[in-house]
Amino acid sequence: MLSVLVTNAQEKFADGIICTVDYNEYGLTFITENWICFTKSEDRNTLMFSRYENNSWTKPIIAPFSGVYPDEYPRFDRTTSRLFFASKRPSENDKIKASNDIWYVELKNDMWSKPIHLEGNFSTNGIESGAESSNGIIYFHSDRKGKGLNDVDIYSLPLGATEDSAKYISVSSEKVDGEPYIFNNGNAMLFMSAGHNTVGNGDIFLTLFENDEWTTPTPVDTTGKVNTIDWEYSPVLSPDLKTLYFTRYVNGQADIFQIDVKLLSNKELQNIANLN
């Protein structure tokens, strides 16, 4: 399993291959245990693929549906074989966007479909990004309550319910909240937040879905291994839930880090990982 590659502390993920000194890398998702997609910021934000072969990750290549317009924050749903992502690409009969909308592609017979735009109340004139699919529900972040970074909150909306109002997720704070990662059959969520008494600019939190509501968020770690004075965001777990991957932004440089869940102080997250 990929988890055995993680040492006793957080470390850059595939340093020199995935993480580079010249560009920003962030927003990792697993398509399979040995196939990943992530965002690379070069001339524009672009979705990249890499596979784990011969005990190493291959040199990233541009995803066949990316590279023309700014794309970022991929999330793959294994149930539907859909890869959701944020993009400023124009929808039909439209112009390139000033902010992100949510799109997805479908994987069928090892081929990716053309990008499909989520319309209706999935897409406003503001930001929609960080989409995650679980049990037919799309979780995403949006600034639809206002304008500015602190108005970015987490919402949910059933896939296909384009005319319904998006549901505000109560764990959202007075600061920026986003990039939800849903797991454990829809009963747990990791997300980034600049609220909830963060130790830095933005930290990663865990919340559980119990009694039809999300519990009070708790930091994934309080020992400085993950949450620091810098920005931490884009959390995701390995397919076996044993390894946490996240992005850290320091002095203009974004890199993806990894750490064994056993090394984190959050016992609830450890318990979920141990059950898998």
Tab-separated table of C-alpha atoms in Angstrom, residues 53-167:
chain	number	residue	atom	x	y	z
A	53	GLU	CA	4.960	2.455	-11.552
A	54	ASN	CA	8.148	0.584	-10.652
A	55	ASN	CA	8.167	2.006	-7.106
A	56	SER	CA	7.981	5.631	-8.243
A	57	TRP	CA	5.511	8.211	-9.485
A	58	THR	CA	5.832	8.923	-13.185
A	59	LYS	CA	6.554	12.340	-14.630
A	60	PRO	CA	3.229	14.218	-14.607
A	61	ILE	CA	1.401	14.740	-17.884
A	62	ILE	CA	-1.404	17.168	-18.678
A	63	ALA	CA	-4.864	15.621	-18.370
A	64	PRO	CA	-6.410	15.272	-21.856
A	65	PHE	CA	-9.315	17.569	-20.930
A	66	SER	CA	-7.123	20.294	-19.393
A	67	GLY	CA	-4.365	22.656	-20.476
A	68	VAL	CA	-6.346	25.267	-22.422
A	69	TYR	CA	-8.312	27.034	-19.682
A	70	PRO	CA	-7.491	27.501	-15.980
A	71	ASP	CA	-8.513	24.288	-14.142
A	72	GLU	CA	-7.910	23.314	-10.519
A	73	TYR	CA	-9.050	21.362	-7.427
A	74	PRO	CA	-9.901	17.937	-8.906
A	75	ARG	CA	-11.942	15.421	-6.886
A	76	PHE	CA	-12.631	11.889	-8.139
A	77	ASP	CA	-15.779	10.008	-7.146
A	78	ARG	CA	-15.166	6.255	-7.409
A	79	THR	CA	-18.873	5.453	-7.246
A	80	THR	CA	-19.746	7.368	-10.408
A	81	SER	CA	-16.249	7.442	-11.999
A	82	ARG	CA	-16.613	11.197	-12.308
A	83	LEU	CA	-13.795	13.643	-11.764
A	84	PHE	CA	-15.100	17.002	-10.593
A	85	PHE	CA	-12.957	20.107	-10.941
A	86	ALA	CA	-13.126	23.893	-10.869
A	87	SER	CA	-12.574	25.850	-14.066
A	88	LYS	CA	-12.857	29.287	-15.624
A	89	ARG	CA	-13.528	27.736	-19.033
A	90	PRO	CA	-16.531	29.107	-20.925
A	91	SER	CA	-19.765	27.175	-20.900
A	92	GLU	CA	-21.782	26.851	-24.110
A	93	ASN	CA	-22.370	30.212	-25.813
A	94	ASP	CA	-20.466	31.981	-23.051
A	95	LYS	CA	-17.121	33.663	-22.468
A	96	ILE	CA	-14.228	32.625	-20.261
A	97	LYS	CA	-15.184	33.104	-16.621
A	98	ALA	CA	-13.705	35.593	-14.163
A	99	SER	CA	-14.122	32.989	-11.390
A	100	ASN	CA	-14.467	29.224	-11.124
A	101	ASP	CA	-17.494	27.104	-11.958
A	102	ILE	CA	-17.805	23.366	-11.292
A	103	TRP	CA	-17.289	20.886	-14.127
A	104	TYR	CA	-16.810	17.132	-14.359
A	105	VAL	CA	-15.613	14.436	-16.737
A	106	GLU	CA	-16.587	10.759	-16.720
A	107	LEU	CA	-14.170	7.854	-16.999
A	108	LYS	CA	-15.524	5.053	-19.200
A	109	ASN	CA	-13.443	2.255	-20.715
A	110	ASP	CA	-10.243	4.141	-19.806
A	111	MET	CA	-11.417	7.185	-21.769
A	112	TRP	CA	-12.453	10.565	-20.395
A	113	SER	CA	-15.602	12.287	-21.600
A	114	LYS	CA	-15.772	15.890	-22.672
A	115	PRO	CA	-16.088	18.274	-19.696
A	116	ILE	CA	-19.671	18.761	-18.494
A	117	HIS	CA	-20.736	21.999	-16.802
A	118	LEU	CA	-22.804	21.890	-13.598
A	119	GLU	CA	-25.466	24.497	-14.224
A	120	GLY	CA	-28.363	26.004	-12.290
A	121	ASN	CA	-27.628	26.803	-8.655
A	122	PHE	CA	-24.280	25.055	-8.865
A	123	SER	CA	-23.005	28.051	-10.805
A	124	THR	CA	-23.367	31.711	-9.840
A	125	ASN	CA	-21.486	34.829	-10.871
A	126	GLY	CA	-19.048	34.233	-8.018
A	127	ILE	CA	-16.732	31.409	-6.970
A	128	GLU	CA	-17.772	27.746	-7.041
A	129	SER	CA	-14.944	25.336	-6.419
A	130	GLY	CA	-13.617	22.400	-4.428
A	131	ALA	CA	-16.411	19.989	-5.415
A	132	GLU	CA	-16.719	16.592	-3.730
A	133	SER	CA	-19.379	13.977	-4.547
A	134	SER	CA	-20.900	11.593	-2.002
A	135	ASN	CA	-24.123	9.572	-2.275
A	136	GLY	CA	-25.473	11.813	-5.011
A	137	ILE	CA	-24.719	15.013	-3.091
A	138	ILE	CA	-22.168	17.557	-4.308
A	139	TYR	CA	-20.254	19.418	-1.595
A	140	PHE	CA	-18.442	22.560	-2.686
A	141	HIS	CA	-17.361	26.000	-1.542
A	142	SER	CA	-18.835	29.242	-2.797
A	143	ASP	CA	-18.889	32.963	-2.050
A	144	ARG	CA	-22.587	33.264	-2.979
A	145	LYS	CA	-23.431	35.024	0.316
A	146	GLY	CA	-21.310	38.029	-0.584
A	147	LYS	CA	-17.990	39.064	-2.014
A	148	GLY	CA	-14.508	38.505	-0.715
A	149	LEU	CA	-12.485	35.694	0.783
A	150	ASN	CA	-14.303	35.610	4.129
A	151	ASP	CA	-17.631	34.977	2.370
A	152	VAL	CA	-16.430	31.633	0.994
A	153	ASP	CA	-18.396	28.868	2.758
A	154	ILE	CA	-19.253	25.197	2.235
A	155	TYR	CA	-22.535	24.170	0.586
A	156	SER	CA	-24.208	21.002	-0.669
A	157	LEU	CA	-26.663	20.330	-3.477
A	158	PRO	CA	-27.984	17.058	-4.937
A	159	LEU	CA	-26.538	16.288	-8.339
A	160	GLY	CA	-29.185	17.054	-10.945
A	161	ALA	CA	-31.192	19.388	-8.685
A	162	THR	CA	-30.133	22.415	-10.687
A	163	GLU	CA	-33.011	24.645	-9.566
A	164	ASP	CA	-32.851	23.864	-5.841
A	165	SER	CA	-31.124	26.208	-3.428
A	166	ALA	CA	-27.751	25.028	-2.186
A	167	LYS	CA	-27.681	24.026	1.489
